[in-house]
CSV table of C-alpha atoms in Angstrom, one decimal:
chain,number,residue,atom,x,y,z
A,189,UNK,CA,0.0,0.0,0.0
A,190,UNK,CA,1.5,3.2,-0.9
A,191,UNK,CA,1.7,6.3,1.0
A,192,UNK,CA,-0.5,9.1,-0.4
A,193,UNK,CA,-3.5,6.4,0.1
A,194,UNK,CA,-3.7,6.9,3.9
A,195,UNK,CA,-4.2,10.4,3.6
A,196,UNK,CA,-7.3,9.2,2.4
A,197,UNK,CA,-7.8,6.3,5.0
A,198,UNK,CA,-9.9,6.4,8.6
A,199,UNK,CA,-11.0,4.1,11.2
A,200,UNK,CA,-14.1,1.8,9.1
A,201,UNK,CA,-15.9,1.6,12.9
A,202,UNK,CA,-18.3,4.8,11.9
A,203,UNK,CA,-18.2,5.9,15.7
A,204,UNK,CA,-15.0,7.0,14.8
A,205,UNK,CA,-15.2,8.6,12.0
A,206,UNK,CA,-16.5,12.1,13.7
A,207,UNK,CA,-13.4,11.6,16.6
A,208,UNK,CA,-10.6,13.8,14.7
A,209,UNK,CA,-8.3,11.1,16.8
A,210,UNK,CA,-9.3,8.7,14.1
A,211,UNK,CA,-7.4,10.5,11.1
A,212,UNK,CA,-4.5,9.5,10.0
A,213,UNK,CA,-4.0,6.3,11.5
A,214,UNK,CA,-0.9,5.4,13.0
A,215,UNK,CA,1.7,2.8,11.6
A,216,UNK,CA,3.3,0.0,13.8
A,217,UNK,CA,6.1,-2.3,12.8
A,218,UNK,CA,6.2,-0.8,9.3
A,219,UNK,CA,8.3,-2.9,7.2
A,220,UNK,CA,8.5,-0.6,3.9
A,221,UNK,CA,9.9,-1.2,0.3
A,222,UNK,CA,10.5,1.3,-2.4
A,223,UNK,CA,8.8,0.6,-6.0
A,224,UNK,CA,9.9,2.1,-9.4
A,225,UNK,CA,6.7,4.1,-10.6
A,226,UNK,CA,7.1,6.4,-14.0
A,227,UNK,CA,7.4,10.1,-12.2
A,228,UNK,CA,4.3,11.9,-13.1
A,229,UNK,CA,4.7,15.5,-12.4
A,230,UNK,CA,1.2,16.6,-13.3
A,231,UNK,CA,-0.1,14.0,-11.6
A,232,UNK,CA,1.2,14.9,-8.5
A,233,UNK,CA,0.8,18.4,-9.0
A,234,UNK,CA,-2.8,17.8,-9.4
A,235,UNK,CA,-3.2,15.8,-6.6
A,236,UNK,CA,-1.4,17.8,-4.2
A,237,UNK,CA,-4.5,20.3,-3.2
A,238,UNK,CA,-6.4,17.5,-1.9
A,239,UNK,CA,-3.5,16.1,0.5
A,240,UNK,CA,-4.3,16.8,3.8
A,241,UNK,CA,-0.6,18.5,4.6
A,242,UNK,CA,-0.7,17.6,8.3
A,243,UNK,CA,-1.7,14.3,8.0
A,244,UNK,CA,0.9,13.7,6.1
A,245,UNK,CA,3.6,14.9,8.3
A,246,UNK,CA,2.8,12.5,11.0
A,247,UNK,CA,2.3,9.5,8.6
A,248,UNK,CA,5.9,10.7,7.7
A,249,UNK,CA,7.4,11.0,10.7
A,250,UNK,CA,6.1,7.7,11.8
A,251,UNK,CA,7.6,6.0,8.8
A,252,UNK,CA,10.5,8.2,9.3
A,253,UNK,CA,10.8,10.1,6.4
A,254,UNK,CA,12.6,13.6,7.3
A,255,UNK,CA,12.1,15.5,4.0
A,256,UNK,CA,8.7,16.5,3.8
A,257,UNK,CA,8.6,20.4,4.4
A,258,UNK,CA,6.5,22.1,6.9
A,259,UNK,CA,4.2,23.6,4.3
A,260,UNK,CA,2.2,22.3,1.6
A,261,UNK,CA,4.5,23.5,-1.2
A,262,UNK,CA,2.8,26.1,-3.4
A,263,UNK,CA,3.1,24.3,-6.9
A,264,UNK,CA,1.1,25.6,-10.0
A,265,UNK,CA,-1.5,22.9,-10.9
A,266,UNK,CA,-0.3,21.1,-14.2
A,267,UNK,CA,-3.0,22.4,-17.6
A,268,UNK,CA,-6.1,20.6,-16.8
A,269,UNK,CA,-8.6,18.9,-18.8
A,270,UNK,CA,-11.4,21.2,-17.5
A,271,UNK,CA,-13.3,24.5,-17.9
A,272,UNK,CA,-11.8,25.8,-14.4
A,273,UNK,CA,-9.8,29.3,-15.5
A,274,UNK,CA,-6.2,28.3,-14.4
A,275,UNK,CA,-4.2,30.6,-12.0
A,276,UNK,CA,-2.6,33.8,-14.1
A,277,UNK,CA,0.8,32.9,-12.8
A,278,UNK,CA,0.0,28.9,-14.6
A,279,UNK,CA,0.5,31.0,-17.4
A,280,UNK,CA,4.1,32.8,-16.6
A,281,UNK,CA,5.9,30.0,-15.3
A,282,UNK,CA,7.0,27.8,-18.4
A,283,UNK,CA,10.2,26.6,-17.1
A,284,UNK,CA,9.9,24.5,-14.1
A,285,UNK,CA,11.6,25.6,-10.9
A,286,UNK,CA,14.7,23.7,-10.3
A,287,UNK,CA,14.1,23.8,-6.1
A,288,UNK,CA,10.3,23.1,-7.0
A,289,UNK,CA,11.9,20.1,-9.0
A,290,UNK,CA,13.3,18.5,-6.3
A,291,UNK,CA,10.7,18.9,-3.8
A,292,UNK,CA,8.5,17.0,-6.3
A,293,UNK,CA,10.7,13.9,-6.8
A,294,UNK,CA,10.7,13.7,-3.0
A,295,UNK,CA,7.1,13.5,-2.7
A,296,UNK,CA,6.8,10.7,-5.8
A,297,UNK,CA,9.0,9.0,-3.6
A,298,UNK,CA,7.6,9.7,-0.5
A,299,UNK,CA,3.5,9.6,-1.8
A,300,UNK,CA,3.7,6.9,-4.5
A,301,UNK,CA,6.9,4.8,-4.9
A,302,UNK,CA,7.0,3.8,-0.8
A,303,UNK,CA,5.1,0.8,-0.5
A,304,UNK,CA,4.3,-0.4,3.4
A,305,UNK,CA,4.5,-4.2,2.7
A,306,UNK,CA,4.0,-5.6,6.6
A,307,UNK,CA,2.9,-3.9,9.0
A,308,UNK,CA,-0.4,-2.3,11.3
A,309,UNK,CA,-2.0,0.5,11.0
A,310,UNK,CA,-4.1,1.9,14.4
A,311,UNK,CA,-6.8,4.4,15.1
A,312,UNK,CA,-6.3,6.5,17.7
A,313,UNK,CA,-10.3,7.0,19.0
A,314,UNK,CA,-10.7,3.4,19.4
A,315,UNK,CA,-7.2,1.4,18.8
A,316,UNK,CA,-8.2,-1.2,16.6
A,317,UNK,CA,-5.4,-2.4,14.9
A,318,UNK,CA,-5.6,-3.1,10.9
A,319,UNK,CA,-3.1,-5.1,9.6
A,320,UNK,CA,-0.8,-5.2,6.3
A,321,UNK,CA,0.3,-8.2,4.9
A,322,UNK,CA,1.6,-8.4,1.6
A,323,UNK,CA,1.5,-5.1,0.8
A,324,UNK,CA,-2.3,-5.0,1.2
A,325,UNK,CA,-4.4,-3.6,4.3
A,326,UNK,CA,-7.4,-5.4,5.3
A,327,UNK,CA,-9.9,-2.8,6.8
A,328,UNK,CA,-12.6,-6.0,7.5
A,329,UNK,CA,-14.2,-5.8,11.2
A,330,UNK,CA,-15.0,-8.4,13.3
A,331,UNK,CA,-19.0,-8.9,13.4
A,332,UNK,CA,-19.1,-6.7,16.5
A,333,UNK,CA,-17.8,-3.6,15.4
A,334,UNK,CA,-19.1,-3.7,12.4
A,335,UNK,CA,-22.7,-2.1,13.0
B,282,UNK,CA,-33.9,-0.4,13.0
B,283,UNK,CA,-33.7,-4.6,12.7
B,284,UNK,CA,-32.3,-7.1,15.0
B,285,UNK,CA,-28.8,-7.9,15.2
B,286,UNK,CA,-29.3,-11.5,14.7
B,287,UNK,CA,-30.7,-11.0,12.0
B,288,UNK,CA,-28.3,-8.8,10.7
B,289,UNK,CA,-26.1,-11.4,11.5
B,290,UNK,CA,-27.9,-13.8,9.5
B,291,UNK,CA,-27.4,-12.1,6.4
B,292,UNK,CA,-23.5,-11.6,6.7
B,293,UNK,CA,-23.1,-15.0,7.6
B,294,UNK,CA,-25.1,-15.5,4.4
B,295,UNK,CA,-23.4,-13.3,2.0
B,296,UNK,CA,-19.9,-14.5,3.5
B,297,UNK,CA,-21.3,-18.0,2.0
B,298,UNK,CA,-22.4,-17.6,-1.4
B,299,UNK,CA,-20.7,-14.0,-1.9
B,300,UNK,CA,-17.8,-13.6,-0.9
B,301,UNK,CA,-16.3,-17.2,-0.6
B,302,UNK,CA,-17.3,-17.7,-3.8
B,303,UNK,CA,-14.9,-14.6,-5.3
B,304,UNK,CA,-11.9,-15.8,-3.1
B,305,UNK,CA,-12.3,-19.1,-4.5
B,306,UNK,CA,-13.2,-18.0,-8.6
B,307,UNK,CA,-10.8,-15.0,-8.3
B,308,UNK,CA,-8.6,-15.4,-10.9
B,309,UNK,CA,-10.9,-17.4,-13.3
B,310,UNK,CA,-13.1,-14.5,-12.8
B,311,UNK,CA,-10.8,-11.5,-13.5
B,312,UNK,CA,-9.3,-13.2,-16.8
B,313,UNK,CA,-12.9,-12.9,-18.1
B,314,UNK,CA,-13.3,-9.0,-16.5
B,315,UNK,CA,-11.1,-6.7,-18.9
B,316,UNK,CA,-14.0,-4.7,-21.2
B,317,UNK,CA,-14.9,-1.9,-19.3
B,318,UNK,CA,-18.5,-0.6,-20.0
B,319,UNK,CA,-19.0,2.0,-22.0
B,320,UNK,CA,-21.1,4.0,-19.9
B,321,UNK,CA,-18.4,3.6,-16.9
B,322,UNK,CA,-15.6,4.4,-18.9
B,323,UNK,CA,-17.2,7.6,-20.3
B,324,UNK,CA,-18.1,8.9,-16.1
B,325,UNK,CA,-14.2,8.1,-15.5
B,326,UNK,CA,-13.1,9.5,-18.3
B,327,UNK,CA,-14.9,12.8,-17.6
B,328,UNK,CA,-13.5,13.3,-14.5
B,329,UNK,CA,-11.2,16.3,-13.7
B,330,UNK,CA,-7.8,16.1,-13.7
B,331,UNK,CA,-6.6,15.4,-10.2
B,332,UNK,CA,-10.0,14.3,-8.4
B,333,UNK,CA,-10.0,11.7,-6.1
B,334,UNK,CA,-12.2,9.1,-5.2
B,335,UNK,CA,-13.3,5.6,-4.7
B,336,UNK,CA,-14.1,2.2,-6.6
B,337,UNK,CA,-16.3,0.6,-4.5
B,338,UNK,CA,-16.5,-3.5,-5.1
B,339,UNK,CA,-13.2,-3.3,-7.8
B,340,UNK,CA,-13.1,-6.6,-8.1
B,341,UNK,CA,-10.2,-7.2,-10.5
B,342,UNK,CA,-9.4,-3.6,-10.7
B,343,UNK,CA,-10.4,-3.2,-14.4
B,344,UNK,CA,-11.7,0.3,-14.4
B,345,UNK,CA,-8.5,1.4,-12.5
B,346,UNK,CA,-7.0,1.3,-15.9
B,347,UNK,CA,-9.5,3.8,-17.3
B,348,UNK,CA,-7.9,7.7,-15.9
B,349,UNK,CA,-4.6,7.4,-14.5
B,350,UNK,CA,-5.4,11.2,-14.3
B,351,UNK,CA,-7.1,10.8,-11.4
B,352,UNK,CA,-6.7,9.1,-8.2
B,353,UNK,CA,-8.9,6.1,-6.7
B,354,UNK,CA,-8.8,4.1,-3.9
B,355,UNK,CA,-10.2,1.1,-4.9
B,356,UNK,CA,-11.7,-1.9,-2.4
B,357,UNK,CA,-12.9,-5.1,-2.2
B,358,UNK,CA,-13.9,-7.7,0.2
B,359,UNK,CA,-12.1,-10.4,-1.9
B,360,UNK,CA,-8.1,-10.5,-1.0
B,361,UNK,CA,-7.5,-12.2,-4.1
B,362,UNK,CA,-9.0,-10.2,-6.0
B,363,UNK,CA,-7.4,-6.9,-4.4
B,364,UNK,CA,-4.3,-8.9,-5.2
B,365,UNK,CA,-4.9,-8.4,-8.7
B,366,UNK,CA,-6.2,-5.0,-8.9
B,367,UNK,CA,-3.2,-3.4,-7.0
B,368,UNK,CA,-1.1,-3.3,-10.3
B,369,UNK,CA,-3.2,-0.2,-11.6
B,370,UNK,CA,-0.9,2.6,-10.9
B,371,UNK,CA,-1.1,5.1,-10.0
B,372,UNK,CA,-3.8,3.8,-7.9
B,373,UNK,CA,-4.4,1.8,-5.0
B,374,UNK,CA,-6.4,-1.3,-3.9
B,375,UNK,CA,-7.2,-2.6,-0.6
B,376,UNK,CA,-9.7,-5.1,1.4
B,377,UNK,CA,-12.6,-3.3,2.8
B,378,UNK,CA,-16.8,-4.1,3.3
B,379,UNK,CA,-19.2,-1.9,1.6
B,380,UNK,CA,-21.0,-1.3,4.6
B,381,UNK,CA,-18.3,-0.1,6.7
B,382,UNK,CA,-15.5,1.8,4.3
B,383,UNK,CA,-12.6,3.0,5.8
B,384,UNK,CA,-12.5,6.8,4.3
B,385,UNK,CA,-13.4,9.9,5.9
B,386,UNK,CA,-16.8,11.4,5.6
B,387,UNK,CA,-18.0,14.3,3.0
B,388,UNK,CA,-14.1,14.0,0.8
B,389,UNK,CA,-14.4,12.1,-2.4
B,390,UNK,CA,-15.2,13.6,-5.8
B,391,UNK,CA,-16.3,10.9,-7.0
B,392,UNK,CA,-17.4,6.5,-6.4
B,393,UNK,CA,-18.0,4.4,-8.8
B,394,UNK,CA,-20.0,0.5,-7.5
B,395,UNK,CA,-20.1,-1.4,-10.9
B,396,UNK,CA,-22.0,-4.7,-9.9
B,397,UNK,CA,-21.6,-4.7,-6.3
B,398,UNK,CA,-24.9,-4.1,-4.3
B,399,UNK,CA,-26.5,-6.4,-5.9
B,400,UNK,CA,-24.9,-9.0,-4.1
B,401,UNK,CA,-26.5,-8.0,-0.8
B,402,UNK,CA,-29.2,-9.9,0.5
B,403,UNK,CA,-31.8,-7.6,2.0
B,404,UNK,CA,-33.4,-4.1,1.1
B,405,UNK,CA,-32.0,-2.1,4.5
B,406,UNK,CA,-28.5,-3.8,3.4
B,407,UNK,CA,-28.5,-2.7,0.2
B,408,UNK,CA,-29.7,0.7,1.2
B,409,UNK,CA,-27.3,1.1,4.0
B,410,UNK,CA,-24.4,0.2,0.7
B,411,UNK,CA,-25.9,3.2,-1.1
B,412,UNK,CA,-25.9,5.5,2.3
B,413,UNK,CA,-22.5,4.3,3.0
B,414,UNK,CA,-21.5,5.6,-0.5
B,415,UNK,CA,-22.7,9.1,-0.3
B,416,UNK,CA,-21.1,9.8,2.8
B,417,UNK,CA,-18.0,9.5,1.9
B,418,UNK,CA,-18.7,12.5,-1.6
B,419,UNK,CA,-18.5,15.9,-0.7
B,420,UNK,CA,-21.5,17.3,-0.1
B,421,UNK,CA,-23.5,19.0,-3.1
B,422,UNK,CA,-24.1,22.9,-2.5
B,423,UNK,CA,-28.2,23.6,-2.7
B,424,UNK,CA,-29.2,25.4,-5.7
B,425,UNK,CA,-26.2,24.1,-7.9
B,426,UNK,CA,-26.9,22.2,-11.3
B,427,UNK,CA,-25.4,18.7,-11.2
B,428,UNK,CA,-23.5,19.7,-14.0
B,429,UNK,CA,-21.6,22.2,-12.1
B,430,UNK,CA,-17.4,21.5,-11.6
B,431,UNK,CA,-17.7,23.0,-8.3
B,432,UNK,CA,-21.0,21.1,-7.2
B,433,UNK,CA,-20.7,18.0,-4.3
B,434,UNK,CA,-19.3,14.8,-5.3
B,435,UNK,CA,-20.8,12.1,-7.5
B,436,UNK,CA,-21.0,8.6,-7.7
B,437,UNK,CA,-22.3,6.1,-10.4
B,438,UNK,CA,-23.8,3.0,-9.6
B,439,UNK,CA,-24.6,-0.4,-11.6
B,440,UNK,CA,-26.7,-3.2,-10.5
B,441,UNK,CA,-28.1,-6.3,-12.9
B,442,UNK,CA,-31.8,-6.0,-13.8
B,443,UNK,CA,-34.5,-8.3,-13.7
B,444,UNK,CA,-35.4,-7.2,-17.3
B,445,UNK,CA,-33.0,-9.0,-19.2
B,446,UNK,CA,-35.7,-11.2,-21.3
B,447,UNK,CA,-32.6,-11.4,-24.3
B,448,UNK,CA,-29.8,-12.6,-22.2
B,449,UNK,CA,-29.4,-16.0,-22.3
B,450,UNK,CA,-30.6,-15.8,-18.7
B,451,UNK,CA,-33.9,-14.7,-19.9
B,452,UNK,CA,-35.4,-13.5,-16.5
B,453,UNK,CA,-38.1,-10.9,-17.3
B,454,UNK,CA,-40.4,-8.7,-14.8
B,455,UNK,CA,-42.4,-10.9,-12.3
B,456,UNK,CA,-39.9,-13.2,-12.1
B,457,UNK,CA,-38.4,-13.6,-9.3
B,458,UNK,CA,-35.7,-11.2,-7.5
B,459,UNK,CA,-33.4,-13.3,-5.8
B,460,UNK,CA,-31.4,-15.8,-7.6
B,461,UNK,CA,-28.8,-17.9,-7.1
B,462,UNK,CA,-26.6,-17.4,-10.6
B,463,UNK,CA,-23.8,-20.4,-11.0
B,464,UNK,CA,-20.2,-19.5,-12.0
B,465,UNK,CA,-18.5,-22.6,-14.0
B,466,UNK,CA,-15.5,-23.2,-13.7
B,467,UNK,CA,-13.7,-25.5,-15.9
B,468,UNK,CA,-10.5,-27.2,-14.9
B,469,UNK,CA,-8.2,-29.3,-16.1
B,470,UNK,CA,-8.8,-33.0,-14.6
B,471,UNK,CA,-6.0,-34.0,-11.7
B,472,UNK,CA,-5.2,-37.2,-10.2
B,473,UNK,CA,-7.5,-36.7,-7.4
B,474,UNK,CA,-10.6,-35.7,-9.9
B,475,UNK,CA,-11.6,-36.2,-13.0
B,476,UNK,CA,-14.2,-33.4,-13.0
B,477,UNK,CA,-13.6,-31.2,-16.2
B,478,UNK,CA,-16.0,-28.2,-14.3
B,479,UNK,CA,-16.5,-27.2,-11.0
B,480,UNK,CA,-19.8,-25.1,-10.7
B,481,UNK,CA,-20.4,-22.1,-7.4
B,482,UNK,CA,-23.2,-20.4,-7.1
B,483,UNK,CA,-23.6,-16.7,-6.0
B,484,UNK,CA,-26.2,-14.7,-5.0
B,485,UNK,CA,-27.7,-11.5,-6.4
B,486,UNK,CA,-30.6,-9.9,-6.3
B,487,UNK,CA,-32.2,-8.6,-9.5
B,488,UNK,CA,-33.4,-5.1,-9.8
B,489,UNK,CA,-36.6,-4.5,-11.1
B,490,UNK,CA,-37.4,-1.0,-13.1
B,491,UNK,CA,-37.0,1.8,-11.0
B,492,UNK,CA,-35.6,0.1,-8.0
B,493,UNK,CA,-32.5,1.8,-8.1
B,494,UNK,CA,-33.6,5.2,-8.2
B,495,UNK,CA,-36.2,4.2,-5.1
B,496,UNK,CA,-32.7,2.8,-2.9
B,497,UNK,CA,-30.8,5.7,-3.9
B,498,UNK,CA,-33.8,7.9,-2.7
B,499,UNK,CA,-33.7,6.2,0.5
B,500,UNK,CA,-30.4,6.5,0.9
B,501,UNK,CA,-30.5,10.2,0.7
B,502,UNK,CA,-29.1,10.7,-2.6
B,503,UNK,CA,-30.4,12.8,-5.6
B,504,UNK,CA,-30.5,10.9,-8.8
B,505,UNK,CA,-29.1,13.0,-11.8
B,506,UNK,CA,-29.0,10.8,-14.7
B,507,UNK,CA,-30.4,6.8,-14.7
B,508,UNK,CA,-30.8,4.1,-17.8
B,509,UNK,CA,-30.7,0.6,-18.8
B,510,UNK,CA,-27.8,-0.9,-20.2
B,511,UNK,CA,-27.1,-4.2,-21.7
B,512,UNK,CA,-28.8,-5.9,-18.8
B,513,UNK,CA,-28.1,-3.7,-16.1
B,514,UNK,CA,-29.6,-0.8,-14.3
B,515,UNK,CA,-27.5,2.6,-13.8
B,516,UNK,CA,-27.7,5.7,-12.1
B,517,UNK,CA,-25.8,8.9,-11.3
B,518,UNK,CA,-26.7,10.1,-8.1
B,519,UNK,CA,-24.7,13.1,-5.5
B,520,UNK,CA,-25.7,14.0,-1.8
B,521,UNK,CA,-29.1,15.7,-1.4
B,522,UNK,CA,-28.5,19.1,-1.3
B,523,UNK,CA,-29.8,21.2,1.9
């Protein structure tokens, strides 16, 4: 399972879901492994408004990843496909910045090339414990929690 | 709103002749699963650049391969299957129930459930699978068109219909809505049998005209667009407004 899809993850007990304690989950015994997916500038670029910033921070820190900045860089979106005006300064900037560059090839590392292979993740509402095997988390309650 | 041993009753049932059945047929089943349906593909493909949003039910995963300008989370109860949808970059598959998805409320552009809800086994379950869905979508802004780009999120939905009198199933309205449907499987014959075929059944239940809509409706959605297609009933539905 690769990083940027916990920023879209939460406890599936629905009690939680309203508990900010339940978002991001917390990693134990994270045994990650780094993949070789084509770098997609735009794609990340796109993407990147709907990353919750702080969520990713912890995630990062508990994986311990030391490169993610602060703040949620400020990257022009990549030309979209839609009817949305794009930002004047979309227009000014042809040639990428070479600092903006490298912040981007960290994050395609960091949000889509790191893959947590073993491992749990917890909520911190309720503590239930999902686990990661094989790359794949199981979100699956027992018959209890489930209702 | 019912009895948990009831509700009990029908995941014990569903976990029988739903989901065992797509752990055991995964692979058989996916190598079948590649044409994505045109009215699917065309909802995917319209998307913005850069939304996110889920695949509820991926199965194999073979609508991951329609945008890989966009972003889904895909899920499944069937490991084996989520095994073979996680190879869809750039997106990303895990093991998850209908009922209870693991994403935070009122965030998702968009969800797609291709041939999922049909596969639960009673009307508040398969309600609760359409409630479950618009939670998660961004909630739609009162006196915005569906149309709109900056309107709630959406999600597109197809079940099998009860009207399918030229399949070579043949059911037809009046007929009845709950069905066991058998999967052959062929095989090659081993030492310890000489069966050529293996058959499982699973269980669906068939939607009858306007069915859809009504669960939707029930579920608190608003219906934008809804057909009939090649045996199946769709609809596109967002959040009630309000």
């Amino acid at each position: 399972m690769k990083i940027l899809t916990v920023n879209f993850l939460t406890c599936a007990v629905k009690a939680c879901k309203t508990s900010p304690l339940s978002f991001p989950l917390h990693f134990r015994d994270a045994e990650l492994e780094q993949s070789d997916i084509g770098y997609n500038p735009s794609f990340l670029r796109n993407i990147l408004p709907r990353v919750d910033w702080e969520a990713l921070k912890v995630t990062a820190t508990e994986l311990g990843f030391t490169t993610v900045p602060s703040e949620k860089p400020n990257l022009d979106p990549a030309p979209s496909n839609t009817d949305l005006p794009a930002p004047e300064t979309a227009m000014e900037t042809s040639e990428p910045d070479v600092a903006d560059e490298k912040v981007m090839r960290d994050l395609h590392t960091l949000l889509l090339e790191t893959e947590v292979r073993e491992g749990k993740m917890v909520c911190g509402n309720c503590g239930h414990e999902y686990k990661i095997k094989e790359g794949i988390a199981n979100f699956l309650l027992p018959s209890h929690l489930g209702r | 709103m019912y009895s948990s041993e009831a509700q009990s009753d029908s995941e014990l049932y569903e976990e029988a002749h739903v989901h065992k059945v797509y752990e055991q047929i995964a692979s058989h089943f996916s190598s079948t699963r590649y044409k994505p349906w045109p009215i699917v593909e065309r909802f995917l493909k319209d998307l913005p650049d850069g939304s996110v949003g889920l695949d509820v039910g991926c199965g194999n995963g073979k609508y991951l391969a329609v945008n890989p300008n966009v972003f889904i989370i895909a899920s499944d109860r069937s490991n084996n299957l989520v095994k073979i949808a996680t190879k869809h970059q750039p997106h990303t598959a895990i093991v998850a129930d209908n009922l209870t998805l693991p994403h935070p409320n009122a965030s998702f552009d968009f969800a797609v459930s291709i041939a999922v809800i049909h596969h639960l086994s009673t009307p508040d379950r398969r309600i609760q699978a359409v409630a479950a869905i618009l939670s998660i979508l961004r909630p739609s802004i009162k006196g915005q068109g569906g149309g709109s780009q900056n309107n709630g999120g959406k999600t597109l939905i197809y079940v099998w219909a009860l009207e399918q009198e030229h399949s070579r199933r043949g059911w037809k309205e009046g007929d009845e809505q709950d069905v066991m449907v058998p999967w052959v499987m062929k095989q090659k014959p081993t030492a310890e049998s000489s069966e050529e075929s293996k058959t499982f059944n699973r269980y669906y239940h068939l939607y009858r005209q306007g069915e859809l809509e009504h669960d939707i409706a029930e579920a608190g959605g608003l219906v934008l667009e809804s057909g009939y297609e090649k045996d199946n009933w769709w609809a596109i539905a967002i959040r009630k407004p309000g």
